[in-house]
mmCIF file of C-alpha atoms in Angstrom:
data_model
loop_
_atom_site.group_PDB
_atom_site.id
_atom_site.type_symbol
_atom_site.label_atom_id
_atom_site.label_comp_id
_atom_site.label_asym_id
_atom_site.label_seq_id
_atom_site.Cartn_x
_atom_site.Cartn_y
_atom_site.Cartn_z
ATOM 1 C CA MET O 24 77.599 133.147 107.650
ATOM 2 C CA LYS O 25 78.364 137.000 107.013
ATOM 3 C CA LYS O 26 76.233 137.682 110.063
ATOM 4 C CA HIS O 27 78.281 135.363 112.187
ATOM 5 C CA ILE O 28 81.718 136.629 110.800
ATOM 6 C CA TRP O 29 80.679 140.159 111.970
ATOM 7 C CA SER O 30 79.456 138.960 115.165
ATOM 8 C CA ILE O 31 82.884 137.453 115.775
ATOM 9 C CA ILE O 32 84.744 140.426 114.626
ATOM 10 C CA TYR O 33 82.515 142.782 117.064
ATOM 11 C CA GLY O 34 83.518 140.078 119.680
ATOM 12 C CA ILE O 35 87.200 140.188 119.308
ATOM 13 C CA ALA O 36 87.139 144.047 118.918
ATOM 14 C CA LEU O 37 85.314 144.393 122.113
ATOM 15 C CA ALA O 38 87.408 142.011 123.956
ATOM 16 C CA GLY O 39 90.524 143.774 122.833
ATOM 17 C CA PHE O 40 89.068 147.295 123.667
ATOM 18 C CA THR O 41 88.041 145.783 127.037
ATOM 19 C CA ALA O 42 91.686 144.553 127.617
ATOM 20 C CA TYR O 43 93.145 147.974 126.693
ATOM 21 C CA ILE O 44 91.045 149.705 129.094
ATOM 22 C CA LEU O 45 92.128 147.344 131.970
ATOM 23 C CA MET O 46 95.596 147.796 131.006
ATOM 24 C CA ASP O 47 95.730 151.315 130.620
ATOM 25 C CA THR O 48 93.686 151.855 134.178
ATOM 26 C CA PHE O 49 96.021 149.406 136.151
ATOM 27 C CA VAL O 50 99.210 148.354 134.000
ATOM 28 C CA ILE O 51 100.493 151.033 131.412
ATOM 29 C CA SER O 52 102.806 153.700 133.118
ATOM 30 C CA ARG O 53 102.583 157.174 132.116
ATOM 31 C CA VAL O 54 105.173 159.783 133.378
ATOM 32 C CA TYR O 55 103.556 163.239 133.522
ATOM 33 C CA SER O 56 106.599 164.973 135.140
ATOM 34 C CA SER O 57 109.773 164.020 136.582
ATOM 35 C CA VAL O 58 110.380 165.309 140.249
ATOM 36 C CA PRO O 59 113.917 165.809 141.676
ATOM 37 C CA SER O 60 114.530 163.265 144.552
ATOM 38 C CA ASN O 61 114.611 165.019 147.863
ATOM 39 C CA LYS O 62 117.849 163.234 148.585
ATOM 40 C CA GLY O 63 120.346 165.670 149.443
ATOM 41 C CA THR O 64 118.122 168.738 149.182
ATOM 42 C CA ALA O 65 118.424 169.502 152.927
ATOM 43 C CA ASP O 66 121.331 171.793 154.074
ATOM 44 C CA LYS O 67 124.485 169.760 154.070
ATOM 45 C CA SER O 68 125.789 171.093 157.369
ATOM 46 C CA VAL O 69 122.501 169.738 158.845
ATOM 47 C CA VAL O 70 122.805 166.427 157.450
ATOM 48 C CA SER O 71 126.353 165.858 158.430
ATOM 49 C CA LYS O 72 125.405 166.973 161.977
ATOM 50 C CA ALA O 73 122.524 164.755 162.113
ATOM 51 C CA GLU O 74 124.722 161.733 160.731
ATOM 52 C CA SER O 75 127.483 162.268 163.267
ATOM 53 C CA THR O 76 125.088 162.601 166.134
ATOM 54 C CA ALA O 77 122.526 159.890 165.192
ATOM 55 C CA VAL O 78 121.966 157.323 167.847
ATOM 56 C CA THR O 79 120.268 154.124 166.381
ATOM 57 C CA THR O 80 118.798 151.025 167.829
ATOM 58 C CA ASP O 81 116.332 148.338 166.578
ATOM 59 C CA ASN O 82 113.497 150.342 167.453
ATOM 60 C CA SER O 83 114.758 154.085 167.753
ATOM 61 C CA TYR O 84 116.602 156.807 166.063
ATOM 62 C CA SER O 85 117.550 160.158 167.478
ATOM 63 C CA ASP O 86 119.967 162.902 166.118
ATOM 64 C CA GLY O 87 118.703 165.882 167.825
ATOM 65 C CA SER O 88 116.453 167.243 165.119
ATOM 66 C CA ILE O 89 114.429 163.827 164.660
ATOM 67 C CA LYS O 90 113.364 161.568 167.117
ATOM 68 C CA ILE O 91 111.681 158.333 166.467
ATOM 69 C CA THR O 92 110.290 155.316 168.731
ATOM 70 C CA VAL O 93 108.823 152.243 167.073
ATOM 71 C CA THR O 94 106.763 149.900 169.093
ATOM 72 C CA GLU O 95 104.814 146.737 168.371
ATOM 73 C CA GLN O 96 101.447 146.201 169.952
ATOM 74 C CA ARG O 97 98.543 143.642 169.776
ATOM 75 C CA ILE O 98 94.874 144.859 169.470
ATOM 76 C CA ASN O 99 91.943 142.751 168.099
ATOM 77 C CA ASN O 100 94.259 139.711 167.284
ATOM 78 C CA THR O 101 96.135 142.067 165.017
ATOM 79 C CA THR O 102 99.626 143.115 165.360
ATOM 80 C CA VAL O 103 100.054 146.911 165.149
ATOM 81 C CA TYR O 104 103.214 149.039 164.440
ATOM 82 C CA VAL O 105 103.441 152.426 165.956
ATOM 83 C CA ALA O 106 106.001 155.030 165.108
ATOM 84 C CA ASP O 107 106.096 157.985 167.473
ATOM 85 C CA VAL O 108 107.717 160.783 165.807
ATOM 86 C CA LYS O 109 109.005 164.194 167.387
ATOM 87 C CA LEU O 110 110.462 166.868 164.880
ATOM 88 C CA ALA O 111 112.584 170.012 165.484
ATOM 89 C CA SER O 112 110.802 171.162 162.046
ATOM 90 C CA ALA O 113 108.040 170.264 159.954
ATOM 91 C CA ASP O 114 110.778 170.471 157.173
ATOM 92 C CA TYR O 115 111.481 166.812 158.003
ATOM 93 C CA LEU O 116 108.077 165.350 157.224
ATOM 94 C CA LYS O 117 107.821 164.989 153.568
ATOM 95 C CA THR O 118 106.606 162.724 150.544
ATOM 96 C CA ALA O 119 107.998 161.222 147.540
ATOM 97 C CA PHE O 120 106.636 159.576 144.382
ATOM 98 C CA ALA O 121 107.808 156.171 143.017
ATOM 99 C CA GLU O 122 110.706 156.338 140.329
ATOM 100 C CA GLY O 123 111.093 160.213 141.093
ATOM 101 C CA SER O 124 108.122 160.811 138.681
ATOM 102 C CA TYR O 125 104.498 162.143 138.787
ATOM 103 C CA GLY O 126 102.473 160.080 136.579
ATOM 104 C CA LYS O 127 99.922 157.231 135.864
ATOM 105 C CA ASN O 128 100.698 153.605 136.998
ATOM 106 C CA VAL O 129 104.337 154.525 137.934
ATOM 107 C CA THR O 130 105.176 152.433 141.083
ATOM 108 C CA ALA O 131 108.043 151.091 143.263
ATOM 109 C CA LYS O 132 107.970 149.304 146.498
ATOM 110 C CA THR O 133 107.644 151.550 149.569
ATOM 111 C CA SER O 134 111.203 150.204 150.592
ATOM 112 C CA GLU O 135 112.862 151.182 147.273
ATOM 113 C CA ILE O 136 111.139 154.734 147.288
ATOM 114 C CA ALA O 137 112.427 155.262 150.899
ATOM 115 C CA LYS O 138 115.899 154.219 150.108
ATOM 116 C CA SER O 139 116.106 156.770 147.057
ATOM 117 C CA ASN O 140 115.028 159.429 149.534
ATOM 118 C CA ASN O 141 117.455 158.273 152.406
ATOM 119 C CA ALA O 142 114.145 158.024 154.416
ATOM 120 C CA VAL O 143 114.739 157.287 158.135
ATOM 121 C CA LEU O 144 111.033 156.240 158.549
ATOM 122 C CA ALA O 145 108.670 155.750 155.914
ATOM 123 C CA ILE O 146 105.007 154.398 155.153
ATOM 124 C CA ASN O 147 102.995 154.075 152.000
ATOM 125 C CA GLY O 148 100.795 157.012 150.821
ATOM 126 C CA ASP O 149 97.634 157.424 149.093
ATOM 127 C CA TYR O 150 98.444 155.558 145.886
ATOM 128 C CA TYR O 151 97.267 158.616 143.745
ATOM 129 C CA GLY O 152 98.503 156.856 140.468
ATOM 130 C CA VAL O 153 95.566 154.764 140.173
ATOM 131 C CA ARG O 154 93.082 157.243 139.900
ATOM 132 C CA GLU O 155 92.165 160.089 137.553
ATOM 133 C CA THR O 156 90.679 162.459 140.136
ATOM 134 C CA GLY O 157 91.535 163.529 143.719
ATOM 135 C CA TYR O 158 94.347 166.289 144.625
ATOM 136 C CA VAL O 159 97.917 165.639 144.290
ATOM 137 C CA LEU O 160 99.950 168.278 146.121
ATOM 138 C CA ARG O 161 103.305 167.254 147.420
ATOM 139 C CA ASN O 162 106.305 169.136 148.851
ATOM 140 C CA GLY O 163 104.716 172.401 147.958
ATOM 141 C CA THR O 164 103.886 171.691 144.232
ATOM 142 C CA LEU O 165 100.456 170.977 142.996
ATOM 143 C CA TYR O 166 100.401 168.215 140.218
ATOM 144 C CA ARG O 167 96.650 167.448 140.021
ATOM 145 C CA ASN O 168 93.848 169.759 141.019
ATOM 146 C CA THR O 169 90.699 167.536 139.859
ATOM 147 C CA ALA O 170 88.262 167.371 142.626
ATOM 148 C CA ALA O 171 86.832 163.714 143.256
ATOM 149 C CA ALA O 172 83.143 163.583 144.414
ATOM 150 C CA ASN O 173 82.856 163.526 148.405
ATOM 151 C CA GLN O 174 86.432 163.227 148.702
ATOM 152 C CA GLU O 175 87.867 164.006 152.251
ATOM 153 C CA ASP O 176 91.774 165.028 152.332
ATOM 154 C CA LEU O 177 94.311 165.288 154.705
ATOM 155 C CA VAL O 178 96.167 168.384 154.350
ATOM 156 C CA ILE O 179 99.718 169.129 155.922
ATOM 157 C CA TYR O 180 100.621 172.651 156.027
ATOM 158 C CA LYS O 181 104.141 174.183 156.129
ATOM 159 C CA ASP O 182 104.188 174.449 159.812
ATOM 160 C CA GLY O 183 103.302 170.776 160.306
ATOM 161 C CA THR O 184 99.782 171.188 161.435
ATOM 162 C CA PHE O 185 97.043 168.901 159.935
ATOM 163 C CA GLY O 186 93.603 169.696 158.695
ATOM 164 C CA ILE O 187 90.715 167.623 157.003
ATOM 165 C CA ILE O 188 89.035 169.503 153.932
ATOM 166 C CA ASN O 189 86.354 168.205 151.385
ATOM 167 C CA GLU O 190 87.828 168.446 147.743
ATOM 168 C CA GLU O 191 84.444 169.842 146.329
ATOM 169 C CA ALA O 192 84.257 172.595 149.011
ATOM 170 C CA THR O 193 87.791 173.896 148.803
ATOM 171 C CA ALA O 194 89.946 174.374 145.611
ATOM 172 C CA ALA O 195 93.471 173.068 145.459
ATOM 173 C CA GLU O 196 94.842 176.453 144.333
ATOM 174 C CA THR O 197 93.282 177.595 147.639
ATOM 175 C CA LEU O 198 95.102 175.104 149.800
ATOM 176 C CA LEU O 199 98.272 175.973 148.160
ATOM 177 C CA SER O 200 98.009 179.633 148.776
ATOM 178 C CA ASN O 201 96.948 178.948 152.298
ATOM 179 C CA GLY O 202 100.210 177.206 153.077
ATOM 180 C CA ALA O 203 99.474 173.551 152.043
ATOM 181 C CA GLU O 204 102.719 171.488 151.712
ATOM 182 C CA GLN O 205 100.904 168.004 151.195
ATOM 183 C CA VAL O 206 97.608 167.144 150.423
ATOM 184 C CA LEU O 207 96.862 163.168 150.731
ATOM 185 C CA SER O 208 93.733 161.911 148.869
ATOM 186 C CA PHE O 209 92.497 158.758 150.115
ATOM 187 C CA GLY O 210 90.660 158.604 153.537
ATOM 188 C CA PRO O 211 88.397 158.838 155.292
ATOM 189 C CA ALA O 212 89.470 161.048 158.313
ATOM 190 C CA LEU O 213 89.411 158.837 161.500
ATOM 191 C CA LEU O 214 89.743 161.637 163.934
ATOM 192 C CA LYS O 215 88.754 165.348 164.002
ATOM 193 C CA ASN O 216 89.533 167.519 167.151
ATOM 194 C CA GLY O 217 90.228 164.037 169.051
ATOM 195 C CA LYS O 218 86.762 162.661 168.274
ATOM 196 C CA LEU O 219 85.808 159.631 166.171
ATOM 197 C CA SER O 220 84.732 160.622 162.647
ATOM 198 C CA VAL O 221 83.783 157.053 161.526
ATOM 199 C CA SER O 222 81.173 154.920 162.443
ATOM 200 C CA LYS O 223 80.920 150.998 162.605
ATOM 201 C CA ASN O 224 78.566 151.328 159.552
ATOM 202 C CA TYR O 225 81.061 153.368 157.623
ATOM 203 C CA GLU O 226 82.554 149.739 156.747
ATOM 204 C CA VAL O 227 79.700 148.952 154.664
ATOM 205 C CA GLY O 228 80.638 151.352 152.041
ATOM 206 C CA LYS O 229 84.285 151.743 152.417
ATOM 207 C CA ALA O 230 85.711 148.293 153.569
ATOM 208 C CA MET O 231 83.727 145.108 154.171
ATOM 209 C CA ALA O 232 86.277 143.384 156.206
ATOM 210 C CA SER O 233 89.253 143.626 158.578
ATOM 211 C CA ASN O 234 92.122 144.544 156.581
ATOM 212 C CA PRO O 235 96.028 145.783 156.858
ATOM 213 C CA ARG O 236 95.823 149.508 157.429
ATOM 214 C CA THR O 237 97.937 152.525 157.296
ATOM 215 C CA ALA O 238 97.334 155.586 158.904
ATOM 216 C CA ILE O 239 99.001 158.867 160.132
ATOM 217 C CA GLY O 240 98.079 161.057 162.833
ATOM 218 C CA ILE O 241 99.252 164.325 164.982
ATOM 219 C CA ILE O 242 99.323 164.535 168.683
ATOM 220 C CA ASP O 243 100.836 167.855 169.373
ATOM 221 C CA PRO O 244 102.814 170.441 167.191
ATOM 222 C CA LEU O 245 105.569 168.643 165.393
ATOM 223 C CA HIS O 246 104.764 165.232 167.159
ATOM 224 C CA TYR O 247 103.121 162.490 164.958
ATOM 225 C CA VAL O 248 102.325 158.811 164.889
ATOM 226 C CA PHE O 249 102.845 156.627 161.807
ATOM 227 C CA VAL O 250 100.686 153.279 162.072
ATOM 228 C CA VAL O 251 100.724 150.514 160.222
ATOM 229 C CA SER O 252 98.589 147.159 160.813
ATOM 230 C CA ASP O 253 99.028 143.739 159.677
ATOM 231 C CA GLY O 254 96.182 141.664 158.499
ATOM 232 C CA ARG O 255 94.541 138.877 156.220
ATOM 233 C CA THR O 256 96.657 136.075 158.136
ATOM 234 C CA ALA O 257 96.232 133.827 160.891
ATOM 235 C CA GLU O 258 98.547 135.749 162.895
ATOM 236 C CA SER O 259 97.048 139.158 162.318
ATOM 237 C CA GLU O 260 93.161 139.356 161.448
ATOM 238 C CA GLY O 261 93.510 143.159 160.572
ATOM 239 C CA LEU O 262 91.695 146.144 161.541
ATOM 240 C CA THR O 263 88.297 147.953 160.461
ATOM 241 C CA LEU O 264 88.188 151.618 159.877
ATOM 242 C CA TYR O 265 86.402 151.937 163.150
ATOM 243 C CA GLU O 266 89.071 149.928 165.202
ATOM 244 C CA LEU O 267 91.731 151.714 163.566
ATOM 245 C CA ALA O 268 89.968 155.010 164.548
ATOM 246 C CA GLU O 269 89.715 153.925 168.050
ATOM 247 C CA PHE O 270 93.191 152.862 168.366
ATOM 248 C CA MET O 271 94.539 156.254 167.094
ATOM 249 C CA GLN O 272 92.412 157.857 169.719
ATOM 250 C CA SER O 273 93.980 155.521 172.143
ATOM 251 C CA LEU O 274 97.306 157.177 171.203
ATOM 252 C CA ASP O 275 95.966 160.864 172.377
ATOM 253 C CA VAL O 276 95.740 161.637 168.610
ATOM 254 C CA SER O 277 93.797 164.631 167.749
ATOM 255 C CA THR O 278 93.395 164.484 163.906
ATOM 256 C CA ALA O 279 93.954 161.067 162.252
ATOM 257 C CA TYR O 280 93.620 159.961 158.715
ATOM 258 C CA ASN O 281 93.497 156.601 156.799
ATOM 259 C CA LEU O 282 96.058 155.907 153.782
ATOM 260 C CA ASP O 283 96.071 153.313 151.410
ATOM 261 C CA GLY O 284 95.840 149.805 153.099
ATOM 262 C CA GLY O 285 95.460 146.069 152.155
ATOM 263 C CA GLY O 286 98.455 144.967 150.249
ATOM 264 C CA SER O 287 99.945 148.502 150.129
ATOM 265 C CA SER O 288 100.487 148.827 153.878
ATOM 266 C CA ALA O 289 104.140 149.043 154.736
ATOM 267 C CA MET O 290 106.451 150.426 157.297
ATOM 268 C CA VAL O 291 109.945 150.893 156.699
ATOM 269 C CA PHE O 292 112.497 152.097 159.427
ATOM 270 C CA ASN O 293 116.323 152.436 159.015
ATOM 271 C CA GLY O 294 116.016 150.594 155.709
ATOM 272 C CA THR O 295 113.956 147.698 156.899
ATOM 273 C CA VAL O 296 110.317 146.736 156.349
ATOM 274 C CA ILE O 297 109.345 146.101 159.974
ATOM 275 C CA ASN O 298 105.698 144.954 159.221
ATOM 276 C CA ASN O 299 104.125 141.910 157.166
ATOM 277 C CA PRO O 300 102.718 143.208 154.207
ATOM 278 C CA THR O 301 100.534 140.871 152.017
ATOM 279 C CA THR O 302 97.857 141.163 149.356
ATOM 280 C CA ASN O 303 96.289 137.709 149.734
ATOM 281 C CA GLY O 304 97.561 136.570 153.055
ATOM 282 C CA LYS O 305 99.377 133.493 151.390
ATOM 283 C CA SER O 306 102.654 135.420 150.752
ATOM 284 C CA ILE O 307 104.371 138.152 152.768
ATOM 285 C CA LYS O 308 105.790 140.685 150.186
ATOM 286 C CA GLU O 309 105.580 144.395 149.411
ATOM 287 C CA ARG O 310 103.268 145.683 146.726
ATOM 288 C CA SER O 311 104.556 148.534 144.313
ATOM 289 C CA VAL O 312 102.993 151.778 145.254
ATOM 290 C CA SER O 313 102.859 155.152 143.741
ATOM 291 C CA ASP O 314 104.062 157.192 146.702
ATOM 292 C CA ILE O 315 105.277 157.476 150.353
ATOM 293 C CA VAL O 316 105.034 159.638 153.316
ATOM 294 C CA TYR O 317 108.392 159.675 155.216
ATOM 295 C CA ILE O 318 110.879 161.436 157.859
ATOM 296 C CA GLY O 319 114.181 162.392 156.541
ATOM 297 C CA TYR O 320 116.472 165.028 155.233
#
């Protein structure tokens, strides 16, 4: 009888410990540091001028410093949303954390983070908060310098140029000293120097099926594209990484990078979610995420 009692106690303890680990990994929020909102950090005279000169339509925005045109395209039985972005300065390309805090499992919807930061255009970021490793460098501040094995990152420098690095080969502090403004740690890189950097076989290890996707790319200096595809529904099948890379190449992108996808994929323009985010294909709703990449003041 005693033997059975101890077995039961051990089983309960093990189940409790497992539940705690799962909760700690995916649910329990921990704020490591609060980050001031980017809202209102730009020169007030610049913001006032932008607000007074902005011309906005359902699919465009222009104020002299920021020009955005959004189009909807169909490829491979999938709806893809493309935001063509031209900037007068790289200062308007920013990132933001959910709840204005760097931490673990601190999340909010892409649209909510966008609203908190007065974003004209926003897409979901790399969902850093669900991982313990991978560089986190945002708006010129280094938050996490722990390298992940075989991790390929997108580096956005202060002048707005893009670079692709391997974390094991380049220290986060080196990136910061070399002028990195943002480091996004998800991947993989889709295009390097205009050439495909993923193959059809890459899907075996990274993504087994077509899915909603989010990507960012650069065409020319201060000329970018933000791309989000729908997926997992009868109306939109979704894209493989290879298909996404081919599509980015068709836009004349030189460097393109894959961000968090699936249920996280969302694009917000002028305060409205313009794609159809879904986790399971049964309901259309945003998933809460750790961070966004956005255009704004």
